[in-house]
Coordinates of N, CA, C and O in Angstrom, one line a residue:
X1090 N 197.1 164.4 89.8 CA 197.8 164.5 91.0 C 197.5 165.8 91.7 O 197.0 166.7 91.0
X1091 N 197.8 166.0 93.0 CA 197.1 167.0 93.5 C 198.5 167.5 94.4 O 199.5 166.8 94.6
X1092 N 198.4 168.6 94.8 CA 199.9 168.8 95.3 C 199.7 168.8 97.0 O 198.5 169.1 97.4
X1093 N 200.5 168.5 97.8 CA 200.6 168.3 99.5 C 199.9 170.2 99.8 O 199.9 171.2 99.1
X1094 N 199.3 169.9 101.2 CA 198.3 170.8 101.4 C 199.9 171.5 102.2 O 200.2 172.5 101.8
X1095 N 200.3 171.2 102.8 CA 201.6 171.6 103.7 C 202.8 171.9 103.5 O 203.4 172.6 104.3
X1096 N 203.4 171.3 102.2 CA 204.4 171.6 101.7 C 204.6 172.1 100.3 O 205.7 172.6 99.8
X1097 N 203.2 172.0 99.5 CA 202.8 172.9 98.7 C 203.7 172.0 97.2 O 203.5 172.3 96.0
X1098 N 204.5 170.8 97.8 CA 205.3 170.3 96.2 C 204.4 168.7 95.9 O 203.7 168.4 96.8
X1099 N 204.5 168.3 95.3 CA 204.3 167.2 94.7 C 205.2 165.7 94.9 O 206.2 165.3 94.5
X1100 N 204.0 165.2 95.8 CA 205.5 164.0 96.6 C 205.2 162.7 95.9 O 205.8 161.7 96.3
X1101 N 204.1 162.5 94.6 CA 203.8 161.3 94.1 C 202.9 160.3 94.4 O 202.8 159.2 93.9
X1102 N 202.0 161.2 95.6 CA 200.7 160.6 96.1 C 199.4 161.7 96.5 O 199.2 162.9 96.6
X1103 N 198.9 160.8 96.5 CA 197.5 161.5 96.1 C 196.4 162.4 97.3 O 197.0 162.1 98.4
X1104 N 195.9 162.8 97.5 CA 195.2 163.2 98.4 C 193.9 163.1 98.3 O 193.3 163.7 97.4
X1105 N 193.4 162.3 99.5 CA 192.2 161.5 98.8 C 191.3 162.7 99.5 O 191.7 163.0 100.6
X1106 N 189.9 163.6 98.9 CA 188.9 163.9 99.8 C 189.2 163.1 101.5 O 190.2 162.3 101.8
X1107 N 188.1 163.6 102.2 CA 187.6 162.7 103.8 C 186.7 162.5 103.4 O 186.0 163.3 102.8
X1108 N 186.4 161.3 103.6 CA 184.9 160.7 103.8 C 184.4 161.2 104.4 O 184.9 161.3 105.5
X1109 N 182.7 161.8 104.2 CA 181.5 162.6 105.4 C 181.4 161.2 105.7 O 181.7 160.2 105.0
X1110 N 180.6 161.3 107.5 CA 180.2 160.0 108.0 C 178.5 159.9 107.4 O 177.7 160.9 107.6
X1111 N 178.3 159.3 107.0 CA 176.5 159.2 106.9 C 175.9 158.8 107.9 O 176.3 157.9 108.7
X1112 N 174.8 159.5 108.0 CA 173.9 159.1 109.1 C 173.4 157.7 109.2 O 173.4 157.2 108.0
X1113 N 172.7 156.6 110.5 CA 172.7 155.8 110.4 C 171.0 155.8 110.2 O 170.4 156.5 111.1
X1114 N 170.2 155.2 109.2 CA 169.1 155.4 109.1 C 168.5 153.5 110.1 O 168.9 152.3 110.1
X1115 N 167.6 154.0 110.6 CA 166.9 152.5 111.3 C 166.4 151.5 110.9 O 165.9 150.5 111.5
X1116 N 166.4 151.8 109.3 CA 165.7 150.6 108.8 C 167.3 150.0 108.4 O 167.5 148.9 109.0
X1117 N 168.0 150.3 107.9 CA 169.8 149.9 107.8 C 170.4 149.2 108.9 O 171.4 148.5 109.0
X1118 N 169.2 149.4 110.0 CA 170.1 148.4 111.2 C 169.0 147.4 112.1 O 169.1 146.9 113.2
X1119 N 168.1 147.4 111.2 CA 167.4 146.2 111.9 C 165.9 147.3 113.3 O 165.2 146.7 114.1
X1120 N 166.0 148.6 113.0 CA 165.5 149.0 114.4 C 164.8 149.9 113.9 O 164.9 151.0 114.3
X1121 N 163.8 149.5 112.7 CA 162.2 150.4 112.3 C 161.5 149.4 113.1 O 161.8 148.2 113.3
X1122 N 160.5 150.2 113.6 CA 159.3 149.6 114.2 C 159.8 149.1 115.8 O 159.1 148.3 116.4
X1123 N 160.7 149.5 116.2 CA 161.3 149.1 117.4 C 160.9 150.2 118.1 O 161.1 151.2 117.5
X1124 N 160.2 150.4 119.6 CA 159.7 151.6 120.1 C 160.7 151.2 121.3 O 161.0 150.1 121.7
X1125 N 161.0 152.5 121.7 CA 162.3 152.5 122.8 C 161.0 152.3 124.0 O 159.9 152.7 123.9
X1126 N 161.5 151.4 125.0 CA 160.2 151.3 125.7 C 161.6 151.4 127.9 O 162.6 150.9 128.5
X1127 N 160.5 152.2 128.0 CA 161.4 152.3 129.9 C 160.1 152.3 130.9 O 159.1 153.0 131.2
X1128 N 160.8 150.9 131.5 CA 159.6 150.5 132.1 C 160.0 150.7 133.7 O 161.1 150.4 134.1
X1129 N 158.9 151.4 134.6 CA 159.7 151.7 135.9 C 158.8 150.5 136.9 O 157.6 150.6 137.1
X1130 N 159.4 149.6 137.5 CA 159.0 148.5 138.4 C 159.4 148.9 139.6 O 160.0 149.9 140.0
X1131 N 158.6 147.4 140.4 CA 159.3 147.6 141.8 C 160.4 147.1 142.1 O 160.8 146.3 141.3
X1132 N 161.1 147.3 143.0 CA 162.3 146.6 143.4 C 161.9 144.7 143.6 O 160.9 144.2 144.3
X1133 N 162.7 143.9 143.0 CA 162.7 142.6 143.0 C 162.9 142.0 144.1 O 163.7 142.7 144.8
X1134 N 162.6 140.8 144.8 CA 162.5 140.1 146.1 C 164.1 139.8 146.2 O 164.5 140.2 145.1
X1135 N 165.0 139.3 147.0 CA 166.4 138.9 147.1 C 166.2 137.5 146.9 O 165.2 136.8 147.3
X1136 N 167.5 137.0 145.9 CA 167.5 135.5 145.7 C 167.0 134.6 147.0 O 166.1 133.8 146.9
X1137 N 167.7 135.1 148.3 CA 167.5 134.1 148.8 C 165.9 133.9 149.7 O 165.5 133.2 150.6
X1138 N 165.6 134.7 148.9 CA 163.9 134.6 149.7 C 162.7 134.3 148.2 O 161.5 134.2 148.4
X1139 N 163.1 134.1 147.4 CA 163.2 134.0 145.7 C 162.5 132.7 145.9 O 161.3 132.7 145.9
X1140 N 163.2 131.4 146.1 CA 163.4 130.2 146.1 C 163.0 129.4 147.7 O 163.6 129.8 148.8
X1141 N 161.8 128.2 147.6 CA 161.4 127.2 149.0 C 161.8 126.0 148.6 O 161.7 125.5 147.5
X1142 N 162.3 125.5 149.6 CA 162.6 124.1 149.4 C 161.3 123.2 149.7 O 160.7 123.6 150.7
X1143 N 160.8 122.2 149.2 CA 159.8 121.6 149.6 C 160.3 120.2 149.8 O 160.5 119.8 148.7
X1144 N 160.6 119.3 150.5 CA 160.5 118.1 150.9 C 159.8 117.1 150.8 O 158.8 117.3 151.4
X1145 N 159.8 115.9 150.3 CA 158.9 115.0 149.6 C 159.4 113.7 149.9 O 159.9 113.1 149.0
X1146 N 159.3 113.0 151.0 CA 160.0 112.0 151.1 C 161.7 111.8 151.6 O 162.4 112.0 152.6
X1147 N 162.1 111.3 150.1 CA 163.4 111.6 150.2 C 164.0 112.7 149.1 O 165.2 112.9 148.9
X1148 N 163.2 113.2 148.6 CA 163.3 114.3 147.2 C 163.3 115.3 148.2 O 162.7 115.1 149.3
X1149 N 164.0 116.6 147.7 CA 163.7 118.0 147.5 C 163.4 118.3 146.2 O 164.0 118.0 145.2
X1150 N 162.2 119.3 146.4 CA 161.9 120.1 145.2 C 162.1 121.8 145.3 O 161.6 122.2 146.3
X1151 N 162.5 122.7 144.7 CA 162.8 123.9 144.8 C 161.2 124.4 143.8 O 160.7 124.0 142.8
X1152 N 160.9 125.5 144.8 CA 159.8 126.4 144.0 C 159.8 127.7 144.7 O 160.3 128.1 145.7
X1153 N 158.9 128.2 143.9 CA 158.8 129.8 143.7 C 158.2 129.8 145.4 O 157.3 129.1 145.8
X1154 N 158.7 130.8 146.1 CA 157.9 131.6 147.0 C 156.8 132.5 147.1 O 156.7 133.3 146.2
X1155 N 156.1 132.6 147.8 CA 154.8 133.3 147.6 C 155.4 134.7 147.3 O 154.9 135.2 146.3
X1156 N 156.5 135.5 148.1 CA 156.5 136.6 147.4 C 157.0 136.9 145.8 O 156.7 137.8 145.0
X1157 N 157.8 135.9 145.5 CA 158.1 135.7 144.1 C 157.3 135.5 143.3 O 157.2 136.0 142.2
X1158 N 156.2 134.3 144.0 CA 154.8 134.4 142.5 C 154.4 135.6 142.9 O 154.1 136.2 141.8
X1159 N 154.2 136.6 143.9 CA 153.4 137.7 144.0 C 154.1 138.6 143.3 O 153.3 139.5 143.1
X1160 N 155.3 139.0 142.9 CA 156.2 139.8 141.9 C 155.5 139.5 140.8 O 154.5 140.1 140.3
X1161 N 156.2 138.2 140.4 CA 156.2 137.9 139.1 C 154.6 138.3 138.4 O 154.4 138.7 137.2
X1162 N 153.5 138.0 139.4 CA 152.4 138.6 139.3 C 152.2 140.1 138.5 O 151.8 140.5 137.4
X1163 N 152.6 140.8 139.7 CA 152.9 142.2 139.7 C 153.6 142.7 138.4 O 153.4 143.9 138.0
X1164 N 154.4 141.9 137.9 CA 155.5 142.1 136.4 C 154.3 141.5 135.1 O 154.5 141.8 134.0
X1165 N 153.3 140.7 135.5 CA 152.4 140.7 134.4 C 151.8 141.6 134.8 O 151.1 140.9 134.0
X1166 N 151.4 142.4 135.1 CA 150.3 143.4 134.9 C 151.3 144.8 133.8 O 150.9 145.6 133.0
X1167 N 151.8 144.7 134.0 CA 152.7 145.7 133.0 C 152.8 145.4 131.4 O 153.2 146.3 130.6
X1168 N 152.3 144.0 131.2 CA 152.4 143.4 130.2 C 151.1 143.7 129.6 O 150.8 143.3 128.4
X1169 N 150.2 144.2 130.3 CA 148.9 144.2 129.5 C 148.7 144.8 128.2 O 149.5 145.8 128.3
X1170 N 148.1 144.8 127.1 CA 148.2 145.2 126.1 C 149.6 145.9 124.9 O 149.7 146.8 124.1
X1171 N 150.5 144.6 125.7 CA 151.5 144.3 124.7 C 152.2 143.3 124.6 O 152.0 142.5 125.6
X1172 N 153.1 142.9 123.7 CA 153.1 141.4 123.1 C 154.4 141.4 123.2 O 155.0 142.2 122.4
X1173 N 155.1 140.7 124.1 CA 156.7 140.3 124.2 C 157.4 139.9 123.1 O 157.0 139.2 122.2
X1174 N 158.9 140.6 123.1 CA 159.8 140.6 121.7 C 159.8 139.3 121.3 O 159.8 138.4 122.2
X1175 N 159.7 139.0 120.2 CA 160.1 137.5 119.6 C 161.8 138.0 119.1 O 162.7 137.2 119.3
X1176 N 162.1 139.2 118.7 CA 163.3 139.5 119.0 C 164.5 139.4 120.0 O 164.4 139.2 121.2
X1177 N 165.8 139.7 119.3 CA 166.8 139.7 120.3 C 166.7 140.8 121.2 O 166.4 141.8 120.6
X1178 N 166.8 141.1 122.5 CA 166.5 142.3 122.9 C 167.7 142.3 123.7 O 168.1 141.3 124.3
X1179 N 168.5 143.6 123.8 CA 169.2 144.5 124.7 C 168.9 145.5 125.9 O 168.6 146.6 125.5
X1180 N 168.9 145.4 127.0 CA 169.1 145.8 128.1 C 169.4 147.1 129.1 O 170.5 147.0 129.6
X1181 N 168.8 148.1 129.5 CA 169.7 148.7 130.1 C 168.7 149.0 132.0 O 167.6 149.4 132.4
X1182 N 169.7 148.6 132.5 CA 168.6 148.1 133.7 C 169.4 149.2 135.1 O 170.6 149.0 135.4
X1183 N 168.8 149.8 135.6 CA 169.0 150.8 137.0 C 168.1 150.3 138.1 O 166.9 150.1 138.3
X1184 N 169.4 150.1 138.7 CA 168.6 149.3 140.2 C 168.8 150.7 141.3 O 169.8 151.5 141.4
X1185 N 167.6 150.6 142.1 CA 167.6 152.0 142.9 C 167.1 150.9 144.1 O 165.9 150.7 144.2
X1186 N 168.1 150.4 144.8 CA 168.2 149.4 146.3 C 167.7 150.0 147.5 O 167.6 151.2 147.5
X1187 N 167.5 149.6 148.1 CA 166.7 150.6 149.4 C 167.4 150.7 150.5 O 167.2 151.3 151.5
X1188 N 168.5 149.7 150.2 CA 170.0 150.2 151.3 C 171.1 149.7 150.5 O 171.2 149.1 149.4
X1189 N 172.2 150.2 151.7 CA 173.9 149.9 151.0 C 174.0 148.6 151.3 O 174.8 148.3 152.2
X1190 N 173.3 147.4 150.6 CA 173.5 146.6 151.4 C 173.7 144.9 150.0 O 172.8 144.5 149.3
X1191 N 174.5 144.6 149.9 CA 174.4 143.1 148.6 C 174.9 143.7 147.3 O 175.3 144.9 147.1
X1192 N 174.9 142.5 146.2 CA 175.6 142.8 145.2 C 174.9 143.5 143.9 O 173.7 143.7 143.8
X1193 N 175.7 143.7 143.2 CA 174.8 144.2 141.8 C 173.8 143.0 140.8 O 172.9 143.2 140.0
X1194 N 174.5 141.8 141.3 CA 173.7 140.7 140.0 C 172.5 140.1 141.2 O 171.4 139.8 140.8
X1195 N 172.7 140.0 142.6 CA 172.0 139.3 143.3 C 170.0 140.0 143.0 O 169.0 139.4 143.5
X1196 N 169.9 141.1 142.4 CA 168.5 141.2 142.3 C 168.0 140.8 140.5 O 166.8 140.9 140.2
X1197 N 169.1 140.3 139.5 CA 169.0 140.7 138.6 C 167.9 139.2 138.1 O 166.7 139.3 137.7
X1198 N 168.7 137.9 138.3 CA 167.9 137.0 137.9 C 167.0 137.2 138.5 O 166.2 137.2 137.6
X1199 N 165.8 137.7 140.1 CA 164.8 137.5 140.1 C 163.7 138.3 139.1 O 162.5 138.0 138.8
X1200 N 164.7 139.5 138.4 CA 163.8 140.4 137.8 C 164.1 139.9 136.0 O 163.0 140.3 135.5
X1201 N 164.7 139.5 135.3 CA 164.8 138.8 134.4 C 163.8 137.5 134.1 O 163.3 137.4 133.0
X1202 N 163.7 136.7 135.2 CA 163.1 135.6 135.3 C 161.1 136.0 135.3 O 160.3 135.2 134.9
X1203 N 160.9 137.5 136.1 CA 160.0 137.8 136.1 C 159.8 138.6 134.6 O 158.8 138.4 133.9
X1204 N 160.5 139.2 134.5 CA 160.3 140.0 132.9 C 160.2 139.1 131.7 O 160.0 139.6 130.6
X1205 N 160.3 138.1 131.8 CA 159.8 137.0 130.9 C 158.6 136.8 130.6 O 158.0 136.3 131.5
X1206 N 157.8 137.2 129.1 CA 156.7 137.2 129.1 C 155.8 138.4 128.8 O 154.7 138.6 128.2
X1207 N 157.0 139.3 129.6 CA 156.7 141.0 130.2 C 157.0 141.2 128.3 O 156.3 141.0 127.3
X1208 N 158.3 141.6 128.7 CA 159.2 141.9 127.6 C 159.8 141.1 126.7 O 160.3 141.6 125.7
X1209 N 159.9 140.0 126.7 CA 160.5 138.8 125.9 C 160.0 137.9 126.0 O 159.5 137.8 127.1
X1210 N 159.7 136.7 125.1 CA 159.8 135.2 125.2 C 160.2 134.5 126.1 O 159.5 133.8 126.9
X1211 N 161.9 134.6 126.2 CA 162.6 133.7 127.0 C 164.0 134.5 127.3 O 164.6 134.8 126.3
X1212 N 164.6 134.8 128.4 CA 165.5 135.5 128.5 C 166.7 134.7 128.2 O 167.8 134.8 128.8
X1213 N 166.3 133.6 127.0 CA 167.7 133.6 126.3 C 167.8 134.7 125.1 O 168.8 134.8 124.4
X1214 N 166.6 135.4 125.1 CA 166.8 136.6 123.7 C 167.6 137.5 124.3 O 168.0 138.4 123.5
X1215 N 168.2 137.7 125.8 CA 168.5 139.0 126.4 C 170.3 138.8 125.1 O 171.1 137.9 124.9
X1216 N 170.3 139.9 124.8 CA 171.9 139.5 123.9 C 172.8 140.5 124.3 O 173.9 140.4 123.9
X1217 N 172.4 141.6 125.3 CA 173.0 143.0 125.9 C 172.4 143.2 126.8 O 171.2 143.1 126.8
X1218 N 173.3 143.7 128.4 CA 173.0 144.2 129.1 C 174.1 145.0 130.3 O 175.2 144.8 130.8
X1219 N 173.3 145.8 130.4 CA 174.3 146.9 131.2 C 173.2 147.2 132.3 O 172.0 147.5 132.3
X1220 N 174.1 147.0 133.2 CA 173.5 147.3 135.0 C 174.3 148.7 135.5 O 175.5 148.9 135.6
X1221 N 173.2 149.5 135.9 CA 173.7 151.0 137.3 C 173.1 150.2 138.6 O 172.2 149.4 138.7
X1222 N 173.9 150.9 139.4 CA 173.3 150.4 141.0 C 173.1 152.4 141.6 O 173.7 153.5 141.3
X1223 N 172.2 152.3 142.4 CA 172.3 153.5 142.9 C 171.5 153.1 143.9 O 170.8 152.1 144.0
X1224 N 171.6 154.1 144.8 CA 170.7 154.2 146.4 C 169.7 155.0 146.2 O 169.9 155.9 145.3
X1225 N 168.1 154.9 147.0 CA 166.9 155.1 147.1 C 166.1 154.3 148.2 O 165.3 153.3 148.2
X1226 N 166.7 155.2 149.2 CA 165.9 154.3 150.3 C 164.4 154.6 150.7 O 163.6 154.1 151.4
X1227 N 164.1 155.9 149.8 CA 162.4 156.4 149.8 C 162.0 156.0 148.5 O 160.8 156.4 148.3
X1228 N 162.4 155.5 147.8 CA 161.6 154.9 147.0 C 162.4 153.9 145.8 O 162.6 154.2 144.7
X1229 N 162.8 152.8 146.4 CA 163.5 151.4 145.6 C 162.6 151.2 144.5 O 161.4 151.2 144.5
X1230 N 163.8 150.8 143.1 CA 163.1 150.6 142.5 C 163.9 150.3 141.3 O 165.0 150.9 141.1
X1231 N 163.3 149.5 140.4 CA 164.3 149.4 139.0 C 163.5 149.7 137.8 O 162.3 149.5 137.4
X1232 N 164.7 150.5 137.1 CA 164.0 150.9 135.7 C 164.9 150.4 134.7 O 166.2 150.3 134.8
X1233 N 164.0 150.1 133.5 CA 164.0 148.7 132.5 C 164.6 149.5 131.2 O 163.5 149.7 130.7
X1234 N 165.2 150.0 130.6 CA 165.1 150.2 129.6 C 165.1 149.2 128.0 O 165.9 148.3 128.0
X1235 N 164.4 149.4 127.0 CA 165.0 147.8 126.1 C 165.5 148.9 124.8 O 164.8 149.8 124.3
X1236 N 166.7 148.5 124.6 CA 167.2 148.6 123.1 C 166.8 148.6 122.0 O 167.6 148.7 121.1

């Protein structure tokens, strides 16, 4: 038994050491071989220019707009000479808008939907993400970071 550091008598309990915290090593958490990767793009098209309706009779069909395949284009060439996570991947994404103008999620699916492929398989691997909004009206733009 060890005696109270404060009252100097013996109260019938013990005084355990503090546990030191240990450092967290990366192979312990799943994140050897994981390279922090921040990727800086262009600012993504707005949903509603994202998406054409095509007419077919009595069908409508929804497809990609030319500036959307021309993004999504633009989001493969970044992909060159690397191989999208088969992993779960987490997120940290800074949108730099080119005015005060719409919401924080409205640029998000077109740049998700284009980073498929980029960065991931299928953006059901996305398992974390955290969005900044900030202003840059000389130079819009979003930067990628992955977990």
């Amino acid at each position: 038994m060890r005696t109270c550091g404060r009252c100097g008598g013996s109260r019938g309990y013990e005084v355990l050491p503090r546990k030191r915290k240990r450092e967290r090593h990366p192979r312990e958490h799943g994140e050897a071989g994981q390279e922090e990767v921040i990727l800086r793009l262009p600012y993504p098209p707005s949903v509603n220019r994202y998406w054409r309706t095509i007419v077919k009779g009595k069908r409508a069909f929804p497809i990609l707009s030319a500036e959307a395949r021309e993004y999504k284009a633009r989001m493969a060439s970044f992909s060159v000479g690397r191989q999208p996570s088969q992993e779960p991947v987490s997120l940290t994404i800074r949108l730099y808008r080119p005015r005060k103008a719409g919401d924080i999620d409205g640029p998000l699916k077109p740049l998700l939907d284009a980073l498929q492929g980029v960065l991931y398989v299928n953006d059901s691997q996305i398992v974390g993400l955290h969005v900044t909004r900030h202003d840059d009206k000389d130079d819009p733009r979003v930067e990628v970071e992955v977990n």
